[in-house]
Coordinates of C-alpha atoms in Angstrom, one line a residue:
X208 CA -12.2 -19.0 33.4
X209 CA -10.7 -22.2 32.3
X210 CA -13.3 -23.9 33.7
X211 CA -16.3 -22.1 32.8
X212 CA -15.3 -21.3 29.1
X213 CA -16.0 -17.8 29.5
X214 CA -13.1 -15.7 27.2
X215 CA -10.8 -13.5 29.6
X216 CA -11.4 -9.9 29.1
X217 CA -9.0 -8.2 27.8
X218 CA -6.7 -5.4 30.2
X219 CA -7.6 -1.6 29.7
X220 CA -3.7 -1.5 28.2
X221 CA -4.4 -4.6 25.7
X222 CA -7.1 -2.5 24.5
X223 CA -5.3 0.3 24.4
X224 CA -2.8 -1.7 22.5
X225 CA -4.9 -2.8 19.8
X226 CA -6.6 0.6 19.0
X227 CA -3.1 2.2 18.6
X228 CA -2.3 -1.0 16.2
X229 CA -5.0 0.1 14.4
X230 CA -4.8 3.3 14.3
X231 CA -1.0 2.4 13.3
X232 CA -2.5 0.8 10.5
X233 CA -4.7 3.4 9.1
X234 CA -2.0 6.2 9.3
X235 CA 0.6 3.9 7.3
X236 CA -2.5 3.4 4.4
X237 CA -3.2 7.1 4.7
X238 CA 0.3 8.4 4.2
X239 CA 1.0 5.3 1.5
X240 CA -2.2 6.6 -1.0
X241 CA -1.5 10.0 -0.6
X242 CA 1.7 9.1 -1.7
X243 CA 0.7 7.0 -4.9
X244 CA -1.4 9.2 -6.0
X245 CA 0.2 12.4 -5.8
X246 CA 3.0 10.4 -8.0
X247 CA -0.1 10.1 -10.7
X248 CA -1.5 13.7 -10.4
X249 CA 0.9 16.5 -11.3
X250 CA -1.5 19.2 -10.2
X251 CA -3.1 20.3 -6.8
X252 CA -1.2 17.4 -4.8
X253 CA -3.1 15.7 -2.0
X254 CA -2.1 16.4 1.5
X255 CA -3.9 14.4 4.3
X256 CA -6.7 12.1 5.0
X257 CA -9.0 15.1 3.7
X258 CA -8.3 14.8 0.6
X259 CA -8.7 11.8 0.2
X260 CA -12.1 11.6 1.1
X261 CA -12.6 14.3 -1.7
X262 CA -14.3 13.3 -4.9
X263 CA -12.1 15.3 -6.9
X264 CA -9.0 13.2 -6.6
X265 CA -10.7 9.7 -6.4
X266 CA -12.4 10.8 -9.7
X267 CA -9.3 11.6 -10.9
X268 CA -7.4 8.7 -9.8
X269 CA -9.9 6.2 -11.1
X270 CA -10.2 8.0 -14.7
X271 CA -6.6 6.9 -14.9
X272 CA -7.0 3.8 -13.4
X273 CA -9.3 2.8 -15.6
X274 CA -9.1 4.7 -19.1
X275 CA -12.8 6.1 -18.9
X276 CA -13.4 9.6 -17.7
X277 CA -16.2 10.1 -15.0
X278 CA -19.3 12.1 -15.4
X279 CA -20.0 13.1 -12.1
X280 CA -23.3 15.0 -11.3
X281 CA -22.6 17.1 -7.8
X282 CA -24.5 14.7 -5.7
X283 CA -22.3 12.9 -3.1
X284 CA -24.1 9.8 -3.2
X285 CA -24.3 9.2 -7.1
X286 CA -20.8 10.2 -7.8
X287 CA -20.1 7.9 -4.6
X288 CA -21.9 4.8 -6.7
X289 CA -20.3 6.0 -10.1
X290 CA -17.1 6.0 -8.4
X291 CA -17.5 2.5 -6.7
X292 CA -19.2 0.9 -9.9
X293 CA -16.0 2.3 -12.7
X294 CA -13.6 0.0 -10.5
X295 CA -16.2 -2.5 -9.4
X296 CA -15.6 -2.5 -6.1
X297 CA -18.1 -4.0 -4.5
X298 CA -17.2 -4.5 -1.1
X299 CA -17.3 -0.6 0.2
X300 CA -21.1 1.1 0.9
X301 CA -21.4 4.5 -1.2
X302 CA -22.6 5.4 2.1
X303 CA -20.3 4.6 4.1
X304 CA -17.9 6.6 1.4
X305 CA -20.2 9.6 1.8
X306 CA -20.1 9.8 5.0
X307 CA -16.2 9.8 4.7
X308 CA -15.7 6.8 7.0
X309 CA -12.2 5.7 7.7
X310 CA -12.8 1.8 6.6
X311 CA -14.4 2.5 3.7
X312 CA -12.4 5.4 2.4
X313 CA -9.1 3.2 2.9
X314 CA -11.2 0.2 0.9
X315 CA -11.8 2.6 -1.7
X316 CA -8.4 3.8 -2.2
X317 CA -7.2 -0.1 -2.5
X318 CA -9.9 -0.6 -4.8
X319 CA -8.2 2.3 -7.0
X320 CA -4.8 0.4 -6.6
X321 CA -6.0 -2.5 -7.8
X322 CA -8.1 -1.3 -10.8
X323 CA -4.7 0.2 -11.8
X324 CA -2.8 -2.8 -11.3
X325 CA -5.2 -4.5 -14.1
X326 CA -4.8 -1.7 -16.5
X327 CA -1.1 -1.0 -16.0
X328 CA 0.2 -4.4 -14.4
X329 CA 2.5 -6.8 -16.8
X330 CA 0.1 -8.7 -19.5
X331 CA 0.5 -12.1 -18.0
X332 CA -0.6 -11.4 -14.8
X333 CA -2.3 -8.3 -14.5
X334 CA -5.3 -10.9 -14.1
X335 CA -4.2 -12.6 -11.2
X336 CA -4.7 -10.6 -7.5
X337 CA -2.6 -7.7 -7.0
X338 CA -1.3 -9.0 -3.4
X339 CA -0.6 -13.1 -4.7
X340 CA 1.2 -11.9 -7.5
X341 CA 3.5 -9.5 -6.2
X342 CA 4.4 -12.2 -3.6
X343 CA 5.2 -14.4 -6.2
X344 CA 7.4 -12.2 -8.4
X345 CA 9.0 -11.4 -4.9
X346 CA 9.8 -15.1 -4.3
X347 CA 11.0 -16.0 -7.8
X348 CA 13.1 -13.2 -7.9
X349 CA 14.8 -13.5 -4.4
X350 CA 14.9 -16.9 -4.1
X351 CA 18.9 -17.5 -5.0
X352 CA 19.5 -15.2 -1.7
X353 CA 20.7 -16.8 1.5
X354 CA 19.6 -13.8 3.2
X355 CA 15.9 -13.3 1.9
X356 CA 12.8 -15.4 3.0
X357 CA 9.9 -13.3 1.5
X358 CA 7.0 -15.1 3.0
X359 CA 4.7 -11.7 3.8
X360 CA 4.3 -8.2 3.4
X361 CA 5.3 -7.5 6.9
X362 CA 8.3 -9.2 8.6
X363 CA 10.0 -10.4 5.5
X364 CA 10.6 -6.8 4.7
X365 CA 11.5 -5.3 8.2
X366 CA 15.4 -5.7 7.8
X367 CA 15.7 -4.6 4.5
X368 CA 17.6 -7.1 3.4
X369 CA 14.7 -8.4 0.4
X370 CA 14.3 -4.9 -0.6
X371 CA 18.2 -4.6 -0.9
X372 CA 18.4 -7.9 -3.3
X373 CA 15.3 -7.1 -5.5
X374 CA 17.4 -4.2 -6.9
X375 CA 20.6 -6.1 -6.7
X376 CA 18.6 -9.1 -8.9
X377 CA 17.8 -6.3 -11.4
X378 CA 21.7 -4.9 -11.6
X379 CA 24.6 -5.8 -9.4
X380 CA 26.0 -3.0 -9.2
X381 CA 23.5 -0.9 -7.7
X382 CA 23.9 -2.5 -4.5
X383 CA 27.1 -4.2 -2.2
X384 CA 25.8 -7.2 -0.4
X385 CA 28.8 -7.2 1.9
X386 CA 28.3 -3.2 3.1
X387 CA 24.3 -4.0 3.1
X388 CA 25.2 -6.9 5.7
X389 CA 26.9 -4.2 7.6
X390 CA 24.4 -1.8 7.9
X391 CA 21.7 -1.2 10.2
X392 CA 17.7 -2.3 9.2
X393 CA 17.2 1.6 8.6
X394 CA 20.3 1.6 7.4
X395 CA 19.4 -0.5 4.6
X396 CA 15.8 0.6 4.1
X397 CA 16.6 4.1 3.5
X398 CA 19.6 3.0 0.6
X399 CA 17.0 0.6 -1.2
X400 CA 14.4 3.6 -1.0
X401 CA 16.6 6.2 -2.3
X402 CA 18.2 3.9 -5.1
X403 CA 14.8 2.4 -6.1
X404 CA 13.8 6.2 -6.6
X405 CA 17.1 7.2 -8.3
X406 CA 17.7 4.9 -10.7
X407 CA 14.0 3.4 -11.7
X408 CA 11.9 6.2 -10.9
X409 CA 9.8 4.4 -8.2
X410 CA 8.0 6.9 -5.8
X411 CA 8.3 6.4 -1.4
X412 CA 5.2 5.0 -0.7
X413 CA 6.9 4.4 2.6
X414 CA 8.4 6.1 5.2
X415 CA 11.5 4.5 7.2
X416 CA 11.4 4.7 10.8

């Protein structure tokens, strides 16, 4: 193989691996924008990946998203475009969307998130891309904290520490750095959660594990 500069082929378990990552993946996105936008609807909450394939709540989600009501006609396809088109996402086939695929259903709902983001998000960067800008608030506001490297959306968050000093950064008193350094990652996770949605009202897009 080293030789020839043929690739190895990956084991049956490496494969294995990777679809479960995946699949990992999907079910963390699925159970985030059922979430969020159950916090946004007050009626007929969504449940599962069903419903969020359903035309009714992405309509619904992207009239608040972006201030303009939807006229939808009945046909899957054209309300799949009309969708697509009021929060110009141009990346997902209306296909693909009526057809209820995985990819493009997740694409879709993160399209949503982000058309909300430029309506709702603070006036001097609501402009800028959703992801880079929450990284940067992240790093402004942690960075006097030993404790906190924010460099991702992954790993930097996995001990809870960062979520733990963006609330402290915001009031002191809502969190004790010396019992958060004695606690456990989950430990910590679940206080930041449950403080975040005591005190400011911020829904669990998350679940701790």
């Amino acid at each position: 193989m080293l030789f020839t500069g043929t690739a190895a082929k990956p084991k049956r378990d490496e494969k294995k691996e990777k679809k479960t990552d995946r699949d990992e993946k999907y079910d963390i996105q699925e159970s985030v924008f059922v979430r969020w936008g159950n916090s946004l609807l007050a009626n007929e909450p969504l449940k599962d990946f069903r419903d969020l394939c359903d035309l009714k709540y992405i309509s619904s989600i992207a009239t608040i998203a972006t201030g303009t009501a939807l006229t939808m006609s009945g046909n899957r396809y054209e309300d799949c475009c009309t969708v697509l088109n009021s929060i110009n996402d141009t990346k997902t086939a209306p296909q693909e969307l009526v057809e209820s695929q995985q990819k493009a259903v997740m694409s879709t709902w993160w399209s949503l998130v982000q058309a909300f983001w430029k309506r709702f998000g603070p006036d001097p960067i609501r402009e800028e891309k959703l992801t880079e800008a929450i990284k940067q608030w992240c790093l402004e506001v942690t960075k006097d904290y030993e404790a906190v490297s924010v460099c991702d959306f992954t790993s930097s968050w996995r001990d809870g520490y960062a979520f733990n000093c963006l609330l402290h950064s915001f009031d002191n008193k809502l969190v004790d750095l010396e019992q958060i350094a004695q606690s456990t990652a989950t430990e910590r996770i679940e206080r930041a959660f449950a403080t975040a949605e005591k005190e400011f009202k911020v829904a669990r897009l998350l679940s701790v594990k």
